[in-house]
PDB file of C-alpha atoms in Angstrom:
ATOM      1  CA  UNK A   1      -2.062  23.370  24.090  1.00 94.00           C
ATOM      2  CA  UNK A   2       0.621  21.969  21.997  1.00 96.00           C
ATOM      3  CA  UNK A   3       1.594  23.810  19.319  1.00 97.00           C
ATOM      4  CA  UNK A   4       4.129  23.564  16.290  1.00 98.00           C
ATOM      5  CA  UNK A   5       4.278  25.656  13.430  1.00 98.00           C
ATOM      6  CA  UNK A   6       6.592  25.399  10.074  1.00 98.00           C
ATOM      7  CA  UNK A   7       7.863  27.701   8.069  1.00 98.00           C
ATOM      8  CA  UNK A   8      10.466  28.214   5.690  1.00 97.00           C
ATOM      9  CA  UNK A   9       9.152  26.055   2.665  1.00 97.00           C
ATOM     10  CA  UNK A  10       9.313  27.562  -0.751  1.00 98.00           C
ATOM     11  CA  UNK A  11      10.448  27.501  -4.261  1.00 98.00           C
ATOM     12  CA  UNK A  12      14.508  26.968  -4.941  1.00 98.00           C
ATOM     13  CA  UNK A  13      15.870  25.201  -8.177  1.00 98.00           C
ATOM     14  CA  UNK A  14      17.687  22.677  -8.244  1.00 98.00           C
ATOM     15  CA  UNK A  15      21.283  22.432  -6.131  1.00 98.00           C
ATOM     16  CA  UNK A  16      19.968  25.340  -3.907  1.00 98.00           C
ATOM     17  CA  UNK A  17      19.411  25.518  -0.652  1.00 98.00           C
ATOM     18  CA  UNK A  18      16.696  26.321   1.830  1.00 98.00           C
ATOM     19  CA  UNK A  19      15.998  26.246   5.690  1.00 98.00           C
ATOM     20  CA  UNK A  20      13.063  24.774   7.848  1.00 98.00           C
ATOM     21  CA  UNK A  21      12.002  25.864  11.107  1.00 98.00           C
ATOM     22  CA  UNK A  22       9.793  24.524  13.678  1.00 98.00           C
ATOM     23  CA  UNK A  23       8.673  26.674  16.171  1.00 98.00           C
ATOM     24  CA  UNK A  24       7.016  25.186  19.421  1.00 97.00           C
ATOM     25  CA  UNK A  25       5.068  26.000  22.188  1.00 96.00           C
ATOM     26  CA  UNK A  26       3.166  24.806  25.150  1.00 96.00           C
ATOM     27  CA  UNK A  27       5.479  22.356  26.270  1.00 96.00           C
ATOM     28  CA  UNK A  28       8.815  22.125  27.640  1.00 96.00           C
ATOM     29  CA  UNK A  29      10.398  22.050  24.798  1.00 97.00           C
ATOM     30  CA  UNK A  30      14.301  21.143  25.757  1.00 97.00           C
ATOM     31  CA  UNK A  31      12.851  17.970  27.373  1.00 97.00           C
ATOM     32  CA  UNK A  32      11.610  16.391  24.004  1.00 97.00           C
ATOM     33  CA  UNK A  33      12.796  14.866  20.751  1.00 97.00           C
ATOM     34  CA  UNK A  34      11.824  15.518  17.280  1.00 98.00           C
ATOM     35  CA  UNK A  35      11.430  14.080  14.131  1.00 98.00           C
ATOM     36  CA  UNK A  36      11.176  15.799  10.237  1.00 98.00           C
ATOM     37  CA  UNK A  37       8.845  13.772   8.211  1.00 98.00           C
ATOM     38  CA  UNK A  38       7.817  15.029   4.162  1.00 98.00           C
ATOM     39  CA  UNK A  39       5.029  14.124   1.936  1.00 98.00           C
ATOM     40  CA  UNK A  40       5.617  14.540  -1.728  1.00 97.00           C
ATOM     41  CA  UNK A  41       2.175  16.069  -3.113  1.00 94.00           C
ATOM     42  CA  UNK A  42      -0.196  13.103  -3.585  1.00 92.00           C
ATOM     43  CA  UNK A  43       2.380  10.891  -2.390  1.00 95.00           C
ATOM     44  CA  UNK A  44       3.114   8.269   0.905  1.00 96.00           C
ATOM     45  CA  UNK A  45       4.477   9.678   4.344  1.00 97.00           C
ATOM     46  CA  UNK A  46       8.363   9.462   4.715  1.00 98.00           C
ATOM     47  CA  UNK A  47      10.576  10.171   7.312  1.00 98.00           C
ATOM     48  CA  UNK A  48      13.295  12.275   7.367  1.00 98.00           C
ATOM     49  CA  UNK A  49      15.427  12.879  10.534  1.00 98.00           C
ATOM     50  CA  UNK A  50      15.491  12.709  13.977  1.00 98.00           C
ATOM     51  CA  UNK A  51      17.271  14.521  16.689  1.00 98.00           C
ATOM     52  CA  UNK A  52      17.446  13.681  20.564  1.00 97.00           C
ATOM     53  CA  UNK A  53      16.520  16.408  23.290  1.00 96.00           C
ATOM     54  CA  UNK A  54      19.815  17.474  23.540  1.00 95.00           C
ATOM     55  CA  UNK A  55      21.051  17.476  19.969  1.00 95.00           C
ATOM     56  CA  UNK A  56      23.476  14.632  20.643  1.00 97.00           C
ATOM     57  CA  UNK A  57      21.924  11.998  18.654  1.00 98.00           C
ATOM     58  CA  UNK A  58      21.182  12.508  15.200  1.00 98.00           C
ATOM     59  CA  UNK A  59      19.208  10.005  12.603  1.00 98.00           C
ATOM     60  CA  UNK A  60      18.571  10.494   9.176  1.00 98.00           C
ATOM     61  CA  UNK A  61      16.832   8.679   5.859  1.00 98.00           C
ATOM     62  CA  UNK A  62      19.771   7.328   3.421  1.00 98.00           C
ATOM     63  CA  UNK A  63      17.612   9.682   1.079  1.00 98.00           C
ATOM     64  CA  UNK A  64      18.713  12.944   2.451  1.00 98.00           C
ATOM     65  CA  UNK A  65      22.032  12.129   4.280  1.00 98.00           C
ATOM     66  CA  UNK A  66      25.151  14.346   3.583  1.00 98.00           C
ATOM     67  CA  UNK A  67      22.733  16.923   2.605  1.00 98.00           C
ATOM     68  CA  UNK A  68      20.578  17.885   4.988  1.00 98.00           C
ATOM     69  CA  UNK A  69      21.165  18.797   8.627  1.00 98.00           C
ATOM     70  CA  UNK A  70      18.887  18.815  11.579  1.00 98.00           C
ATOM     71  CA  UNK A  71      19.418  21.029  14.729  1.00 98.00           C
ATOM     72  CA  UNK A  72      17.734  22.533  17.476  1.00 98.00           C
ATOM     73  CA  UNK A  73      18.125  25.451  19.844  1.00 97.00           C
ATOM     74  CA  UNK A  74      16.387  24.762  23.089  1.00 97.00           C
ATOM     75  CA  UNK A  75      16.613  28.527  24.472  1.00 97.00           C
ATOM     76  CA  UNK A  76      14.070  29.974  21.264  1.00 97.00           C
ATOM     77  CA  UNK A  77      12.184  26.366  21.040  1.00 97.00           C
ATOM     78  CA  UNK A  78      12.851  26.321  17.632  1.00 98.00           C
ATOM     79  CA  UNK A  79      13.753  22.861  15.528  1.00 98.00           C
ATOM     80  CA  UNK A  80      15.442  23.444  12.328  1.00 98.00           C
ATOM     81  CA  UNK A  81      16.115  21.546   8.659  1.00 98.00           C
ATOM     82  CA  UNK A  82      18.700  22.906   6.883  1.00 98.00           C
ATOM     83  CA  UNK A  83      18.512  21.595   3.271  1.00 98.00           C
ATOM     84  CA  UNK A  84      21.418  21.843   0.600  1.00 98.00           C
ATOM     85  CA  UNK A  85      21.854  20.275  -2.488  1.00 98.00           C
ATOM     86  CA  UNK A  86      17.956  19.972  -3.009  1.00 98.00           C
ATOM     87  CA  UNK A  87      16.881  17.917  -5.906  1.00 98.00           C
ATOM     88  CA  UNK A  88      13.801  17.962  -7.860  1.00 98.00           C
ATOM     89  CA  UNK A  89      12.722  14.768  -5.789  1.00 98.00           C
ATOM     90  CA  UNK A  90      12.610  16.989  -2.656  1.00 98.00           C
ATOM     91  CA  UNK A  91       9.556  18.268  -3.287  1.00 98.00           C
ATOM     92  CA  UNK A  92       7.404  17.635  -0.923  1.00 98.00           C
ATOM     93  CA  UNK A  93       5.148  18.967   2.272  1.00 98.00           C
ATOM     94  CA  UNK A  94       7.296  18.974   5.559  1.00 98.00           C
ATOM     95  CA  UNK A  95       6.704  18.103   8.933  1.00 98.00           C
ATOM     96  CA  UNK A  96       7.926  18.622  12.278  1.00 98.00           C
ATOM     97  CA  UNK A  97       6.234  15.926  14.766  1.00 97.00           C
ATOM     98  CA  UNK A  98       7.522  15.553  18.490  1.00 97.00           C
ATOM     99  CA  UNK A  99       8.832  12.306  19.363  1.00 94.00           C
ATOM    100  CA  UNK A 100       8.038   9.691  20.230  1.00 92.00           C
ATOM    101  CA  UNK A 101       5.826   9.673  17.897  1.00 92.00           C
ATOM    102  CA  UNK A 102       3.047   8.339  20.086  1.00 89.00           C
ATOM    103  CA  UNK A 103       2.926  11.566  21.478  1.00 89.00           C
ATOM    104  CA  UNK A 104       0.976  12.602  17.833  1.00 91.00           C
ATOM    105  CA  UNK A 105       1.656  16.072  17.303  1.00 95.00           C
ATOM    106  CA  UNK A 106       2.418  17.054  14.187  1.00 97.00           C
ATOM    107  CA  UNK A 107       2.639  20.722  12.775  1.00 97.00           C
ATOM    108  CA  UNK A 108       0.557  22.023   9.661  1.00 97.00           C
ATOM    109  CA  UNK A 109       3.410  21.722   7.426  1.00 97.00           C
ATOM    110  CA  UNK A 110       5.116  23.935   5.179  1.00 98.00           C
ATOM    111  CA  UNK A 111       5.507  23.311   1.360  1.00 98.00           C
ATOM    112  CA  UNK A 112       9.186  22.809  -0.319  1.00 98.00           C
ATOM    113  CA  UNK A 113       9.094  23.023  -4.195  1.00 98.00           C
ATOM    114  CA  UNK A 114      12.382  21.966  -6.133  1.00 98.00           C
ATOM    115  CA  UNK A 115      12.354  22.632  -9.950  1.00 98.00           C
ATOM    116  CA  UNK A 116      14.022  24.529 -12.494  1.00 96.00           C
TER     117      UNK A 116
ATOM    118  CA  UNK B   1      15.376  -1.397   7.256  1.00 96.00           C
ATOM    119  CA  UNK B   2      12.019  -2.494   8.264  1.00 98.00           C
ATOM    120  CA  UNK B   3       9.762  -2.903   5.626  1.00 98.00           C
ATOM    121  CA  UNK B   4       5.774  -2.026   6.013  1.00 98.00           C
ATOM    122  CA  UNK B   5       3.761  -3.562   3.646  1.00 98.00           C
ATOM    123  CA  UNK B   6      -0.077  -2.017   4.287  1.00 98.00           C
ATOM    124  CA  UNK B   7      -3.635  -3.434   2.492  1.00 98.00           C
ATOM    125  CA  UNK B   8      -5.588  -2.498   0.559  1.00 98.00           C
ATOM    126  CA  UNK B   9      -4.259   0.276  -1.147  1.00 98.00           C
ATOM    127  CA  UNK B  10      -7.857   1.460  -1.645  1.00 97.00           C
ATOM    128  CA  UNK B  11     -11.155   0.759  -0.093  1.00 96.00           C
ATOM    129  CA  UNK B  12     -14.611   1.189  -1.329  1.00 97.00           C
ATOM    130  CA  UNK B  13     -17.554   1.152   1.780  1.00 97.00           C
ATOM    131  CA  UNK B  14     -20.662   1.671   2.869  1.00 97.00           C
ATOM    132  CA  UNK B  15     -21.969   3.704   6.108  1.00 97.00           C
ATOM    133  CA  UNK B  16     -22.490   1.608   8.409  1.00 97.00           C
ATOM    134  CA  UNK B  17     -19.725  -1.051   7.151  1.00 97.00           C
ATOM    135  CA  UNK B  18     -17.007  -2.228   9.563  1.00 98.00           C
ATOM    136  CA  UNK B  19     -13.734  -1.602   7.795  1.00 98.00           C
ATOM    137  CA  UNK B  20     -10.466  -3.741   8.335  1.00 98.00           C
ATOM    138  CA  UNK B  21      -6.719  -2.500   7.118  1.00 98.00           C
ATOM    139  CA  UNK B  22      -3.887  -4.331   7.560  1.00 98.00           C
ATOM    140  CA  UNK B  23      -0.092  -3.328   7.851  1.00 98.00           C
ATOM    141  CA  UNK B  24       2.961  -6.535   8.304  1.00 98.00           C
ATOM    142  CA  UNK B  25       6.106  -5.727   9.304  1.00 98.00           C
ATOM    143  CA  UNK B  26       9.140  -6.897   7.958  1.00 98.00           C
ATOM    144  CA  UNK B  27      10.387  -7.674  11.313  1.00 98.00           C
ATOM    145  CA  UNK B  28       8.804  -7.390  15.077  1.00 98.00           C
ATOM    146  CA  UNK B  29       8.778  -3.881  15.865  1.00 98.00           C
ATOM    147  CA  UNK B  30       7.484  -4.427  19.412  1.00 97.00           C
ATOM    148  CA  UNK B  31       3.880  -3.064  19.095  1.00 97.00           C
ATOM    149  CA  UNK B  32       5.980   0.432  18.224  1.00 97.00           C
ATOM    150  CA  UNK B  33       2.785   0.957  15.090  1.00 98.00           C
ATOM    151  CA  UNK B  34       0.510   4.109  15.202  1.00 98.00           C
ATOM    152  CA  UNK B  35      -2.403   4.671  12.885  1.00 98.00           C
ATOM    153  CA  UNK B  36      -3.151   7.705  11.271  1.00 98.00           C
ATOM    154  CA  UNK B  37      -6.128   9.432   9.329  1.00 98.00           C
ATOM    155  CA  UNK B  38      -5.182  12.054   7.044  1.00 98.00           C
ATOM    156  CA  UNK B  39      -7.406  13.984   4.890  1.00 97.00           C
ATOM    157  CA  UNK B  40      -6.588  16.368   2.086  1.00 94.00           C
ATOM    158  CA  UNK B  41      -4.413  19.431   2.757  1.00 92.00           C
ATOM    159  CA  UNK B  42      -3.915  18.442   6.587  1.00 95.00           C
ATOM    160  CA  UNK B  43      -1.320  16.980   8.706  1.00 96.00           C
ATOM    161  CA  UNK B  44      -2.251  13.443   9.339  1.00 97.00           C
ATOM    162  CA  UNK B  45      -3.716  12.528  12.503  1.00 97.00           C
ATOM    163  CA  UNK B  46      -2.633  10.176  15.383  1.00 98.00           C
ATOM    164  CA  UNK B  47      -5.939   7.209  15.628  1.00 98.00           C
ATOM    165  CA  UNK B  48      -3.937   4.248  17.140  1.00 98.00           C
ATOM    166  CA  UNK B  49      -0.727   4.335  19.084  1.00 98.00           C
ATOM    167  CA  UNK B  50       1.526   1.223  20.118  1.00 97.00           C
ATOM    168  CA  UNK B  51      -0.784  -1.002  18.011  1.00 98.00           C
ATOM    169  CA  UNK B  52      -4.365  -0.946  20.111  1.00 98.00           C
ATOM    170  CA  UNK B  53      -4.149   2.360  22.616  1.00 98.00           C
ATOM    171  CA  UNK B  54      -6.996   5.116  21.471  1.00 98.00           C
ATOM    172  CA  UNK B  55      -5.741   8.202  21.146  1.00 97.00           C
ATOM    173  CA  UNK B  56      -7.567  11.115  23.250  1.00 96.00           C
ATOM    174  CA  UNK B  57     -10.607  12.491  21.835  1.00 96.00           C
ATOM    175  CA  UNK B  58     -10.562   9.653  18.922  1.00 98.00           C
ATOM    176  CA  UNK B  59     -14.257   8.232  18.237  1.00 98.00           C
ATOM    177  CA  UNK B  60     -14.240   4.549  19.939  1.00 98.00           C
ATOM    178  CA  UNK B  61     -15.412   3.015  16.632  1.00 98.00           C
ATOM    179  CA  UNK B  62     -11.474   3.296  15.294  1.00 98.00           C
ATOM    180  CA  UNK B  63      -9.516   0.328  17.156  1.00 98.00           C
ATOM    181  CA  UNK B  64      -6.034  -1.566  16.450  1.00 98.00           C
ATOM    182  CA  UNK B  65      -4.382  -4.672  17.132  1.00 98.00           C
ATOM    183  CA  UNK B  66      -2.195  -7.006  16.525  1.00 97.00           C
ATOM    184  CA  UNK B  67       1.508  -7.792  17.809  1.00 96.00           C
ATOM    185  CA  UNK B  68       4.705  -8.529  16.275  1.00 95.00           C
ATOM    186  CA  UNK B  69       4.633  -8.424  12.711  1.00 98.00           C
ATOM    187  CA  UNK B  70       0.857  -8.159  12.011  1.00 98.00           C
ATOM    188  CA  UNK B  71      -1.500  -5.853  12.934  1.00 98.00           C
ATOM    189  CA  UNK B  72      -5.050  -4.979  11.789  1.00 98.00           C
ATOM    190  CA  UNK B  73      -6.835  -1.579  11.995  1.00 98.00           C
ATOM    191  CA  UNK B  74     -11.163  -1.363  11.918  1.00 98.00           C
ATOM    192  CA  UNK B  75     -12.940   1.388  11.952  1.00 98.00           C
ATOM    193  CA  UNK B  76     -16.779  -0.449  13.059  1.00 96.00           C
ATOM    194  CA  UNK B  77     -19.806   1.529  11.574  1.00 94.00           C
ATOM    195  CA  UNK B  78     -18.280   3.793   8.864  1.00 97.00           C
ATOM    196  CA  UNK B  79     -19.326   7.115   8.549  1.00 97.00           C
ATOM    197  CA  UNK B  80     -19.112   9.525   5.912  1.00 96.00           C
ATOM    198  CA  UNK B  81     -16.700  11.765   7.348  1.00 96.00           C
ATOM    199  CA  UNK B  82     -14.470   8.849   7.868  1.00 97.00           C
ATOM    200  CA  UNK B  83     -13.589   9.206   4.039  1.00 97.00           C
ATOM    201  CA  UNK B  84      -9.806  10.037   3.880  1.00 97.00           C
ATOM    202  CA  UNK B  85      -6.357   8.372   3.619  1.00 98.00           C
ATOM    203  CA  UNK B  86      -4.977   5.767   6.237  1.00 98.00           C
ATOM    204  CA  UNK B  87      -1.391   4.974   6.938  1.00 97.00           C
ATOM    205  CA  UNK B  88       0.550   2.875   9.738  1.00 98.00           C
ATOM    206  CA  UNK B  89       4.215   3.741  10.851  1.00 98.00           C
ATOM    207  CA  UNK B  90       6.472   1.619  12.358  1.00 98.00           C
ATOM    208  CA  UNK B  91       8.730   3.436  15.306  1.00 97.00           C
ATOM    209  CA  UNK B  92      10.613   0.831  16.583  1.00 97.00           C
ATOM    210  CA  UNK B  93      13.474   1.099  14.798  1.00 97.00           C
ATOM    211  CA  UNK B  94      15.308   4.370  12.351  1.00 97.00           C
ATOM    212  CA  UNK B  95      14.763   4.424   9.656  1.00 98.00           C
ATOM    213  CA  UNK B  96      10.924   4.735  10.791  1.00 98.00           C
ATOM    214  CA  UNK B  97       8.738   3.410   8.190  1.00 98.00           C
ATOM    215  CA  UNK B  98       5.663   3.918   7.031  1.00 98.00           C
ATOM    216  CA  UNK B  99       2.796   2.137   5.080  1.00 98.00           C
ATOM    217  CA  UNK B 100       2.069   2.628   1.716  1.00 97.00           C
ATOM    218  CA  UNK B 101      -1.609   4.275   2.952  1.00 98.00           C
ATOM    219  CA  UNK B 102      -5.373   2.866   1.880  1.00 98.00           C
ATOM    220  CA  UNK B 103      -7.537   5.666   0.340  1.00 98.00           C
ATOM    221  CA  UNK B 104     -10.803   4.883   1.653  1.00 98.00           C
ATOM    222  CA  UNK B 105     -14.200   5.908  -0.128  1.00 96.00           C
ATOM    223  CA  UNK B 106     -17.878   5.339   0.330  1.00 92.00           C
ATOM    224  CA  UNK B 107     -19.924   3.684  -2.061  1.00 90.00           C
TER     225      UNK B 107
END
């Protein structure tokens, strides 16, 4: 069964930094992209980054670009988010999905609150 | 960017009602459109992939088509667990877009 689970969210003011992880299992995980997606709370779906299966080709949303940074490490199966520079309009539920996305899992999220 | 512009924004219905959402692209995305059902506090869902294919283990009354720039999502005979927010997403193309999302409630 295919499994991904988030962690990492929390509370951080404004200008600080946090980082995401996306642990996976029952797959082969170095064989497989991935994608960050957030939902701020009663809000629309947007996403955030992408990252091939070997790390070599990175997207991300004009939104978060310069500040965040997506990476991976294929040996613990792990897909990360690193997040500086947060701003209140961070705030949001993240998600790790693999890609492509008609593949449709998603983890449960995990919750990122910016505010001072 | 591509642009997905999804209607309604909400829905009122009836079990038993066949429902119809809609989601246009900005540009042809090459059937690259999923549908998803999410309901409150959970991750959303995956209905509909590449416009009209049923996911696994999704109840046959949920279908999708379309092609190109329009495509149309029905869920036939509504039932009450149905009740929960719909959105389309556009993967053709970074950055991948999504709908704005249709609430859907019963009368």
């Amino acid at each position: 069964e295919v499994q991904l689970v988030e962690s990492g969210g929390g509370f951080v003011h404004p200008g600080g930094s946090l980082r995401l992880s996306c642990g996976a299992s029952g797959f082969t995980f170095s064989s497989y992209e991935f994608n960050w997606v957030r939902q701020a709370p009663g809000k629309g779906l947007e996403w955030v980054s992408y990252i091939s299966s070997t790390g070599t080709t990175i997207y991300y949303a004009d939104s978060v670009r310069g500040r965040f940074t997506i990476s991976r490490d294929n040996a613990k199966k792990s897909l990360y988010l690193q997040m500086n520079s947060l701003r209140v309009e961070d705030t949001a539920f993240y998600y790790c999905a693999r890609a492509p996305f008609n593949l449709g899992d998603w983890g449960q999220g995990t919750l990122v609150t910016v505010s001072s | 960017d591509i642009q997905m512009t999804q209607s309604p924004s909400s829905l009122s219905a009836s079990v038993g009602d066949r429902v119809t959402i809609t989601c246009q692209a900005s540009q042809d995305i090459n059937n690259y459109l999923n549908w998803y059902q999410q309901k409150p506090g959970k991750a959303p869902k995956l209905l509909i992939y590449d416009a009209s294919s049923l996911q696994t283990g999704v109840p046959s009354r949920f279908s999708g088509s379309g092609t190109g720039t329009d495509f149309t999502f029905t869920i036939n005979s509504l039932q009450p667990e149905d009740i929960a927010t719909y959105f389309c997403l556009q993967y053709d193309d970074v950055p991948y877009t999504f709908g704005q999302g249709t609430k859907l409630e019963i009368k």
